[in-house]
XYZ file of C-alpha atoms in Angstrom:
703
model
C -95.557 188.786 199.048
C -98.263 189.280 196.434
C -96.181 187.223 193.801
C -95.778 184.466 196.475
C -99.657 184.490 197.174
C -100.040 184.668 193.169
C -97.893 181.518 193.062
C -99.723 179.776 195.741
C -103.167 180.521 194.171
C -101.706 179.257 190.748
C -100.134 176.119 192.866
C -103.669 175.443 194.281
C -105.616 175.744 191.080
C -103.277 173.149 189.676
C -103.857 170.746 192.830
C -107.201 171.187 192.460
C -107.660 170.591 188.699
C -105.488 167.527 189.447
C -107.899 166.440 192.396
C -110.912 166.919 190.044
C -109.285 165.143 187.265
C -108.773 161.783 189.375
C -111.703 162.225 191.490
C -114.297 160.330 189.205
C -111.775 157.470 189.293
C -111.346 157.418 193.000
C -115.300 157.447 193.354
C -115.455 154.376 190.616
C -112.947 152.375 192.865
C -114.553 152.771 195.951
C -117.883 151.654 194.551
C -116.201 148.454 192.691
C -114.637 147.728 196.343
C -117.997 148.146 197.814
C -119.405 145.624 195.417
C -116.557 143.246 196.171
C -117.255 143.330 199.934
C -120.773 142.172 199.150
C -119.348 139.355 196.915
C -116.997 138.348 199.539
C -119.427 138.329 202.298
C -121.678 136.126 200.128
C -118.567 133.803 199.156
C -117.777 133.671 202.758
C -121.185 132.516 203.794
C -121.347 129.735 201.082
C -117.754 128.272 201.948
C -119.125 128.121 205.624
C -122.119 126.309 204.680
C -119.893 123.873 202.607
C -117.637 123.156 205.343
C -120.389 122.621 207.890
C -122.437 119.899 205.379
C -118.833 118.366 204.754
C -118.310 118.009 208.411
C -121.937 116.453 208.998
C -121.155 114.042 206.008
C -117.552 113.197 206.988
C -118.666 112.413 210.997
C -120.184 109.179 209.718
C -117.604 107.899 207.191
C -115.269 108.644 210.336
C -117.037 106.365 212.881
C -117.436 103.635 210.296
C -113.564 104.185 209.444
C -112.977 103.615 213.377
C -115.240 100.489 213.285
C -113.093 99.260 210.477
C -109.586 99.898 212.057
C -111.139 98.163 215.576
C -112.076 94.900 213.377
C -108.899 94.918 211.498
C -107.080 95.204 214.796
C -109.178 92.076 216.034
C -108.559 90.245 213.106
C -104.887 90.487 213.388
C -104.823 89.557 216.898
C -106.877 86.577 216.297
C -104.414 85.568 213.382
C -101.708 86.261 215.779
C -102.786 84.021 218.493
C -103.657 81.129 216.063
C -100.054 81.407 214.759
C -98.550 81.311 218.211
C -101.252 78.548 219.171
C -99.886 76.637 216.258
C -96.134 76.631 217.609
C -97.108 76.053 221.081
C -99.269 73.187 220.633
C -96.361 70.643 219.537
C -94.311 71.587 222.595
C -97.220 70.807 224.981
C -97.792 67.657 223.073
C -94.118 66.670 223.491
C -94.089 67.446 227.220
C -97.182 65.671 227.651
C -95.493 62.797 225.865
C -92.313 63.051 228.070
C -94.859 62.678 230.977
C -96.074 59.468 229.903
C -92.800 58.319 229.143
C -91.586 58.983 232.813
C -94.713 57.702 234.451
C -94.178 54.202 232.126
C -90.555 54.147 233.236
C -89.341 54.348 229.481
C -86.360 56.636 230.349
C -84.275 56.270 227.623
C -87.218 57.272 225.521
C -87.866 60.383 227.739
C -84.260 61.345 227.334
C -84.844 61.490 223.451
C -87.782 63.590 223.695
C -86.143 65.786 226.106
C -83.504 66.438 223.450
C -86.128 67.198 221.023
C -87.474 69.540 223.195
C -84.431 71.540 224.051
C -82.979 71.374 220.713
C -86.155 71.926 218.358
C -89.425 72.892 220.088
C -88.592 75.140 222.978
C -86.425 77.748 220.947
C -89.040 78.234 218.521
C -91.206 79.680 221.794
C -88.507 80.379 224.093
C -90.116 83.957 224.873
C -93.307 82.289 226.390
C -93.278 82.074 230.241
C -94.456 78.389 230.313
C -91.521 77.366 227.941
C -89.193 79.191 230.240
C -90.441 77.079 233.214
C -90.639 74.153 230.774
C -86.999 74.723 230.143
C -86.096 74.970 233.854
C -87.843 71.800 234.608
C -85.858 69.761 232.023
C -82.589 69.318 233.916
C -84.281 68.368 236.947
C -86.074 65.656 235.159
C -82.804 64.601 233.695
C -81.194 64.649 237.285
C -84.285 62.552 238.282
C -83.552 59.850 235.771
C -79.867 59.828 236.307
C -80.725 59.310 240.290
C -83.278 56.488 239.386
C -80.806 54.543 237.083
C -78.340 55.169 239.769
C -80.355 53.724 242.510
C -81.303 50.637 240.345
C -77.628 49.920 239.523
C -77.141 50.119 243.475
C -79.883 47.578 243.973
C -78.137 45.286 241.371
C -74.695 45.611 243.037
C -76.483 44.670 246.256
C -78.532 41.899 244.493
C -74.852 40.860 243.335
C -73.469 40.737 246.468
C -76.370 38.370 247.627
C -76.108 35.987 245.030
C -72.447 35.947 244.361
C -71.944 32.486 246.455
C -74.453 30.668 244.356
C -73.092 32.154 240.984
C -69.519 31.036 242.163
C -70.906 27.507 243.292
C -72.738 27.072 239.948
C -69.550 28.198 237.911
C -67.246 25.800 239.740
C -69.964 23.083 238.873
C -70.329 23.798 235.415
C -66.288 23.781 235.528
C -66.337 20.078 236.959
C -68.716 19.175 234.084
C -66.624 20.543 231.365
C -63.776 18.217 232.634
C -65.821 15.110 232.865
C -67.136 15.835 229.135
C -63.892 16.140 228.013
C -62.656 12.747 229.605
C -65.666 10.994 228.041
C -64.642 12.399 224.626
C -61.418 11.149 224.938
C -62.718 7.808 225.544
C -65.080 7.702 222.571
C -62.947 7.560 219.460
C -65.830 7.456 217.058
C -67.243 10.734 217.724
C -65.468 13.130 215.559
C -66.835 16.313 216.965
C -68.919 17.430 219.810
C -71.233 20.330 220.124
C -70.479 23.250 222.355
C -70.580 22.964 225.844
C -72.191 26.008 227.063
C -75.180 27.334 225.564
C -76.205 31.133 225.085
C -78.385 30.903 227.932
C -75.477 29.241 230.392
C -76.882 25.802 230.153
C -74.875 22.518 229.194
C -76.557 20.507 226.174
C -75.326 16.856 226.528
C -76.851 15.065 223.787
C -74.485 12.792 222.263
C -75.213 9.142 221.427
C -72.920 6.746 222.932
C -72.232 8.702 226.227
C -72.233 6.645 229.419
C -75.002 6.603 231.837
C -72.963 9.021 234.098
C -73.158 11.749 231.566
C -76.793 11.544 230.985
C -77.094 11.478 235.097
C -74.880 14.854 235.017
C -77.198 16.352 232.279
C -80.464 15.577 234.171
C -78.355 17.159 237.118
C -77.247 20.509 235.077
C -80.944 21.088 234.361
C -81.723 21.378 237.527
C -78.987 24.057 238.714
C -79.723 27.833 238.239
C -77.685 29.879 236.225
C -76.245 33.609 236.801
C -78.860 34.978 234.384
C -81.286 33.216 236.610
C -80.062 34.275 239.658
C -79.181 37.980 238.894
C -81.254 40.667 236.617
C -78.735 42.479 234.704
C -81.227 44.804 233.091
C -80.243 47.576 235.673
C -76.740 47.582 234.278
C -77.482 48.009 230.638
C -80.111 50.234 231.407
C -77.870 52.757 233.357
C -75.142 52.349 230.882
C -77.361 53.195 228.161
C -78.772 56.157 230.012
C -75.517 57.545 231.204
C -74.376 57.281 227.327
C -76.844 59.289 226.255
C -75.992 61.995 228.962
C -72.404 61.808 227.727
C -71.306 61.383 231.508
C -67.759 60.281 230.447
C -67.018 63.601 228.727
C -68.856 65.391 231.505
C -66.298 63.861 234.056
C -63.431 65.327 232.153
C -65.260 68.388 231.807
C -65.686 68.270 235.543
C -62.183 67.973 235.869
C -60.938 70.616 233.797
C -63.639 72.876 235.361
C -61.580 72.356 238.763
C -58.483 73.155 237.287
C -59.909 76.384 235.678
C -61.642 77.492 238.995
C -58.587 76.980 241.000
C -56.900 79.576 238.953
C -59.413 81.615 238.509
C -59.206 81.965 242.676
C -55.448 82.383 242.250
C -55.815 84.976 239.822
C -57.952 86.942 241.816
C -55.944 86.651 245.149
C -52.939 87.622 242.977
C -54.576 91.080 241.957
C -56.514 91.528 245.131
C -53.495 91.130 247.515
C -49.765 92.052 247.671
C -47.209 89.791 248.390
C -49.247 86.762 249.127
C -49.027 85.308 245.500
C -46.830 86.237 242.749
C -47.127 85.816 239.129
C -44.107 83.752 238.501
C -45.652 81.257 241.231
C -49.054 81.474 239.151
C -47.510 80.758 235.661
C -45.462 77.921 237.197
C -48.616 76.368 238.564
C -50.359 77.048 235.287
C -47.550 75.400 233.320
C -47.441 72.289 235.420
C -50.854 72.033 235.272
C -50.719 71.935 231.478
C -48.181 69.532 231.348
C -50.154 67.216 233.834
C -53.653 67.454 231.726
C -51.619 66.656 228.833
C -49.720 63.718 230.295
C -53.370 62.253 231.344
C -54.385 62.526 228.018
C -51.662 61.112 226.238
C -51.778 58.254 228.885
C -55.210 57.514 228.064
C -54.368 57.828 224.393
C -51.644 55.253 224.950
C -54.147 52.414 226.466
C -56.212 52.543 223.435
C -58.917 55.279 224.588
C -60.087 57.976 222.190
C -59.039 61.411 223.361
C -59.679 63.193 220.074
C -62.531 65.112 221.755
C -60.607 66.001 224.535
C -57.747 67.159 222.642
C -60.420 69.297 220.620
C -61.575 70.821 223.877
C -57.994 71.868 224.811
C -57.805 73.661 221.316
C -61.291 75.378 222.216
C -59.575 76.620 225.616
C -56.967 77.920 223.286
C -59.345 79.787 221.261
C -60.957 80.856 224.417
C -57.424 81.797 225.908
C -56.816 83.990 222.916
C -60.166 85.861 223.018
C -58.834 86.808 226.675
C -55.911 88.134 225.209
C -57.512 89.830 222.629
C -59.730 91.620 224.999
C -57.106 92.416 227.161
C -54.812 93.910 224.425
C -57.928 95.943 223.497
C -57.969 97.684 226.688
C -53.877 98.018 226.226
C -54.336 99.771 223.125
C -56.972 102.165 224.067
C -55.036 103.306 227.177
C -51.792 103.742 224.514
C -53.958 105.810 222.575
C -55.693 107.952 225.159
C -52.259 108.640 226.659
C -50.633 109.766 223.452
C -50.002 113.508 222.724
C -49.957 113.113 218.766
C -46.765 114.790 218.289
C -43.451 113.838 217.004
C -41.239 112.084 219.392
C -38.435 114.584 220.643
C -35.179 112.972 221.242
C -32.369 115.174 222.604
C -29.530 112.806 222.625
C -28.011 109.664 221.190
C -29.180 107.627 224.332
C -32.747 108.685 223.637
C -32.658 107.893 220.130
C -31.226 104.729 220.416
C -33.891 103.914 223.257
C -36.477 104.752 220.760
C -34.831 102.461 218.011
C -34.489 99.671 220.147
C -38.274 99.204 220.613
C -38.987 100.058 217.615
C -37.499 99.249 213.959
C -36.981 102.870 212.576
C -34.449 103.839 210.144
C -34.520 107.142 208.145
C -30.980 108.192 206.716
C -32.169 111.935 206.562
C -33.261 112.027 210.051
C -29.955 110.023 211.238
C -27.864 112.803 209.691
C -29.582 115.807 211.594
C -28.032 116.897 214.546
C -29.563 116.730 218.119
C -32.210 117.605 219.201
C -34.112 116.538 216.494
C -38.050 114.721 216.211
C -38.676 111.431 214.993
C -41.908 111.673 212.594
C -44.191 109.209 214.475
C -45.640 109.619 218.025
C -45.075 107.886 221.155
C -47.891 105.415 220.513
C -46.209 103.650 217.702
C -43.083 102.039 219.577
C -45.678 101.278 222.340
C -48.030 99.498 220.075
C -45.078 97.578 218.450
C -43.995 96.491 221.756
C -47.308 95.431 222.724
C -47.830 93.388 219.600
C -44.562 91.497 220.483
C -45.704 90.839 223.937
C -49.109 89.566 222.692
C -47.027 87.147 220.340
C -44.942 85.742 223.477
C -48.383 85.157 225.622
C -49.853 83.360 222.921
C -46.685 81.410 222.271
C -46.529 80.377 225.821
C -49.988 78.561 225.579
C -49.220 77.301 222.458
C -45.912 75.682 223.247
C -47.579 73.506 226.155
C -49.792 71.938 223.464
C -46.863 69.764 222.426
C -47.281 70.449 218.731
C -45.069 70.853 215.847
C -42.914 74.233 215.009
C -45.020 74.536 211.823
C -48.574 74.328 213.656
C -47.196 76.855 216.355
C -45.983 79.152 213.776
C -49.597 79.046 212.162
C -51.084 79.218 215.490
C -49.119 82.474 216.259
C -49.555 83.876 212.827
C -53.310 83.469 212.756
C -53.719 84.965 216.042
C -51.535 87.985 215.591
C -53.730 88.439 212.398
C -56.905 88.404 214.577
C -55.027 91.057 216.923
C -53.992 93.221 213.952
C -57.376 93.196 211.909
C -59.843 92.968 214.602
C -58.649 94.643 217.864
C -56.055 97.104 216.695
C -58.060 97.708 213.682
C -61.567 98.518 215.786
C -59.342 100.466 218.430
C -58.202 102.623 215.378
C -61.429 103.350 214.028
C -62.968 104.109 217.266
C -60.209 106.682 217.564
C -60.525 108.241 214.372
C -64.364 108.742 215.025
C -64.039 110.461 218.526
C -65.006 114.012 218.664
C -61.896 115.477 220.455
C -59.700 114.174 217.751
C -58.800 117.243 215.754
C -56.875 117.758 212.294
C -53.584 117.832 213.848
C -54.306 114.339 215.437
C -55.652 112.781 212.478
C -52.410 113.903 210.480
C -50.200 112.138 213.028
C -52.407 109.129 213.000
C -51.958 108.772 209.259
C -48.158 108.902 209.587
C -48.077 106.256 212.677
C -50.185 103.970 210.626
C -47.634 104.365 207.566
C -44.992 103.152 210.208
C -46.529 100.806 211.590
C -47.384 99.080 208.319
C -43.741 99.387 207.324
C -42.996 97.364 210.581
C -45.106 94.382 209.879
C -42.338 92.707 207.917
C -40.495 92.992 211.000
C -43.016 91.092 212.979
C -43.093 88.304 210.439
C -39.393 88.171 211.192
C -40.006 88.143 214.881
C -42.193 85.160 214.443
C -39.798 83.311 212.220
C -37.118 83.573 214.867
C -38.889 82.439 217.877
C -40.565 79.594 216.023
C -37.857 78.436 213.762
C -40.071 78.040 210.671
C -38.799 79.399 207.439
C -41.080 82.186 205.661
C -40.320 80.183 202.644
C -42.726 77.091 203.668
C -45.766 76.627 201.481
C -48.239 76.831 204.288
C -46.935 79.848 206.076
C -49.662 82.522 206.737
C -48.822 86.077 206.122
C -49.530 88.843 208.615
C -52.382 91.007 207.511
C -51.221 94.193 208.764
C -51.013 95.918 205.698
C -54.491 95.962 205.112
C -55.514 97.023 208.833
C -53.538 100.120 208.351
C -54.378 101.001 205.119
C -58.097 100.876 206.265
C -57.253 102.933 209.306
C -55.463 105.587 207.169
C -58.110 105.760 204.446
C -60.646 106.186 207.315
C -58.437 108.894 208.898
C -58.182 110.720 205.471
C -61.944 110.586 205.044
C -62.195 112.007 208.440
C -59.611 115.101 207.593
C -61.717 115.688 204.408
C -64.982 115.937 206.781
C -63.606 118.043 209.435
C -61.919 120.509 206.909
C -65.339 120.876 205.426
C -67.273 121.515 209.056
C -64.505 124.106 209.986
C -64.945 125.943 206.399
C -68.988 125.845 207.361
C -68.248 127.236 210.931
C -66.483 130.213 209.084
C -69.164 130.679 206.671
C -71.794 130.885 209.185
C -69.813 133.882 210.658
C -70.810 135.565 207.273
C -73.048 138.939 207.858
C -73.356 140.388 204.198
C -75.243 143.577 203.914
C -77.279 142.485 200.552
C -78.900 145.759 200.173
C -75.398 147.928 200.297
C -75.292 150.635 197.700
C -71.371 149.960 197.237
C -68.602 147.696 198.417
C -66.309 148.269 201.674
C -63.475 148.169 199.203
C -61.905 145.483 201.266
C -62.755 141.557 201.510
C -64.876 140.469 204.216
C -63.229 139.581 207.889
C -64.683 136.160 208.040
C -63.021 135.214 204.834
C -59.785 136.773 205.615
C -59.947 134.491 208.834
C -60.772 131.453 207.088
C -58.154 131.691 204.510
C -55.609 132.150 207.273
C -56.878 129.086 209.126
C -56.568 127.099 205.972
C -53.009 128.320 205.407
C -51.575 126.981 208.964
C -53.748 123.931 208.421
C -51.997 122.919 205.092
C -48.487 123.751 206.556
C -49.330 120.788 208.979
C -50.181 118.814 205.987
C -46.546 118.935 204.634
C -45.809 115.408 206.486
C -48.629 113.989 204.733
C -48.308 112.009 201.579
C -48.779 114.401 198.621
C -51.954 113.259 197.294
C -53.529 113.007 200.483
C -52.476 116.793 201.140
C -53.519 117.697 197.547
C -56.945 115.962 197.686
C -57.637 117.612 201.022
C -56.697 121.182 199.562
C -59.037 120.556 196.384
C -61.604 119.303 198.651
C -61.278 122.252 200.893
C -61.462 124.767 198.169
C -64.592 123.073 196.209
C -66.490 122.961 199.406
C -65.891 126.872 199.829
C -66.633 127.417 196.321
C -69.809 125.415 196.594
C -70.768 127.143 200.053
C -70.219 130.736 198.718
C -72.402 129.662 195.459
C -75.232 128.337 197.895
C -74.856 131.656 199.920
C -75.315 133.616 196.974
C -78.388 131.421 195.803
C -80.033 130.940 199.101
C -84.025 130.951 198.432
C -84.430 132.757 201.699
C -82.269 135.396 200.019
C -85.034 137.740 198.004
C -83.007 140.687 197.133
C -79.339 141.440 196.238
C -77.748 144.925 195.067
C -74.720 145.392 192.768
C -72.586 146.818 195.865
C -73.618 143.714 197.540
C -72.072 141.790 194.255
C -69.270 143.787 194.347
C -68.262 143.102 198.101
C -68.761 139.156 197.119
C -66.564 139.567 194.101
C -63.939 141.012 196.565
C -64.126 137.884 198.713
C -63.663 135.621 195.663
C -60.861 137.256 194.553
C -59.132 136.585 197.910
C -60.162 132.797 197.381
C -58.094 132.885 193.961
C -55.274 134.629 195.251
C -55.095 131.926 197.886
C -55.587 128.841 195.574
C -52.503 130.675 193.205
C -50.268 130.766 196.188
C -50.158 127.247 196.110
C -50.595 126.340 199.535
C -49.802 122.596 199.133
C -47.243 121.904 196.519
C -47.950 119.607 193.576
C -50.577 121.015 191.530
C -50.109 121.710 188.094
C -50.911 125.450 186.567
C -54.153 126.783 187.724
C -55.853 123.406 188.804
C -56.608 124.717 192.335
C -58.092 127.983 190.910
C -60.619 126.065 188.846
C -62.520 125.449 191.818
C -63.474 128.705 191.733
C -64.206 129.098 188.051
C -68.180 128.941 188.062
C -68.224 131.719 190.769
C -65.686 133.766 188.713
C -67.575 133.628 185.507
C -70.924 134.108 186.957
C -69.486 137.295 189.241
C -67.826 138.683 185.950
C -71.261 138.390 183.882
C -72.732 140.591 186.682
C -69.948 142.828 187.143
C -69.626 143.895 183.402
C -73.128 143.291 182.792
C -72.221 141.277 179.553
C -75.486 139.647 178.763
C -75.345 140.257 174.950
C -72.183 138.041 174.925
C -73.382 135.654 177.194
C -76.886 135.177 175.329
C -74.956 135.232 171.722
C -72.280 132.865 172.816
C -74.606 130.359 174.917
C -73.832 126.696 174.051
C -70.851 127.070 172.285
C -67.570 125.307 173.835
C -65.634 128.795 173.081
C -68.104 130.477 175.100
C -66.673 133.329 177.587
C -69.307 132.463 180.150
C -69.268 128.389 179.575
C -69.577 127.511 183.235
C -72.529 129.865 183.863
C -75.770 127.887 184.031
C -78.867 130.011 182.690
C -80.746 128.884 185.711
C -78.115 130.266 187.931
C -78.196 133.530 186.087
C -81.836 133.716 186.339
C -81.891 133.363 189.858
C -79.604 135.938 190.660
C -80.883 138.148 188.251
C -84.175 138.084 189.656
C -82.984 139.025 192.886
C -81.505 142.190 191.670
C -84.549 142.620 189.695
C -86.456 143.084 193.019
C -84.106 145.122 194.275
C -84.482 147.742 191.409
C -88.106 147.881 191.693
C -87.685 148.415 195.512
C -85.382 151.051 195.679
C -86.284 153.020 192.721
C -90.100 153.819 192.978
C -89.815 156.799 190.984
C -87.329 155.138 188.705
C -89.925 154.932 185.864
C -89.914 158.732 185.555
C -86.082 158.399 184.599
C -85.226 157.223 181.306
C -81.949 155.567 182.232
C -83.565 153.498 185.018
C -86.501 152.482 182.723
C -84.011 151.447 179.820
C -82.271 149.509 182.507
C -85.558 147.964 184.082
C -86.783 146.774 180.197
C -82.944 145.197 179.374
C -83.635 143.181 183.014
C -87.065 141.951 182.110
C -85.933 141.336 178.470
C -82.940 139.326 179.961
C -85.061 137.638 182.069
C -87.236 136.124 179.530
C -84.391 134.983 177.419
C -82.976 133.038 180.324
C -86.461 131.913 181.039
C -86.759 130.532 177.424
C -83.152 128.936 177.537
C -84.240 127.112 181.100
C -87.471 125.790 179.566
C -85.552 124.744 176.334
C -83.059 123.041 178.880
C -85.783 121.469 180.754
C -87.855 120.118 177.641
C -84.692 118.783 176.323
C -83.956 116.655 179.036
């Protein structure tokens, strides 16, 4: 006990000696801290005073700024108002001019003014309420003009009825004078020629020398007779004809005729779909064909009598285009339903009958599959034969209308090919693009869509043969239009391939988010992380499905996935939010990268040459090797040389990772400065950091 007490006293003396040694430094530090506190309070007061003065000075600037903003807004509003008024004033002037023309009964000029208002002036300011009211008023004014001109025409007809007897009496008297004049001319052989009997005004000028006194008396009596122009005012006829010509009333009559026909069939179609058994599809189609033949017969009859009907035939072609648009909309719904009901898996066939049923609907020929025993699977899904059949149905529907136009086989063939091209390039292409972008379409479905589009692309030549057979037009004809289905299905296939790459990378990101590294671990677990093994198993099963894809697509998808995985791992390692990494975490990360390299070397997709796929992880491998071996002397000595062992390691990347490890060493080894090995290691890290920074600075200056 005495020895223990003596040792305690000895230690107490050492502690007291050490405290006395450091006491003066402690007192000095406290004194300086008090001085700093006083300076800090003084500085705080100065900052507060400066802030107050700044706020006072800025208050007036803020008020002036708000006033300037308010003035600018008013100025902009005034400029906008002037601009809009400049657009509106010509419209109001034209409308005022229209009112004056109507009041002065200059209806033809009023109609021309209406056309200018509707086509030029009103569209410029159609968003304003007064223009909308004006546009609604113009058709009513046009109808008033029609009614006024028709009323004038009726008055004219009534006038004709009243004066028809006098007009007939005048015509008969003039005919009698004509006969009398002819007999007088025959008696006068000395006269070689005579002036016309009737003038433009309907009177009979008889001014020949040598005519008998009877002719002179007849002339005097003729001057007293009123002509048809004197009895009837023909101006209402010309005015009404002029107005109705401007209004295109003749074409409107045909348009009304066609509207009545179309309206009848709209009602029939509604009854067909709203009731059962009252009207049948065959009956409606028969009526439609009969109506088409009647319409064309009427047009051809008018054409035979010399009436121009080209515009009406143009109208028929417009109806054909609208009919095609209606068909395209209908088939868009059909394609959408087919895609929604498809299971996107190969078609299973149990026996020969099922195989023939599929082949009869779709031109499929594969010697390898034909040799296989039943049951077997065809590579495409159920939607492929359905799409092919529906395209043929569309061609039939388009043909049924085109035949009624009584055009040549070449023109009908051209119409069918153009309609089919629209169906493929616009309707089917849009449906495929929308299908590919749907969120519920997974990788398996996208693979099947690529296979389906490949078979549909091969079937396009059979569609061309199908059109050739039903139109009897040789495909070697110079002006024969080709089907553009090849580009449609290629575009859809490229879109599906891009979506595969995107979804595959998204799935990799989902697995990466499950990573839970303990970045401060002292040593690794000795096995790869669970999330990474799950990710590799997912990639293996996914690439097995890719065996049916074209080789380049599968290889591109595999290479894209490996590159994305390597990039994601590198980003995880260099994340700015990650401040510290231990050597144990580096070792654990290295185990995961080894599993990635083993996966790449196992050739998940055939066709890669050598270690091409492993090169996706070469940046990670060289970086981890550098830190695992701690081979900084080699890295710094060989930097910039093409034969360097760590050629793919960027100095900035190595610096970022080394600084994370440097911070870890400082935190975990508070007393490391008392151990020589730790001090040496810390000095080495600092030396390497300085050299790496010089390399990074040199690269930035060079660039």
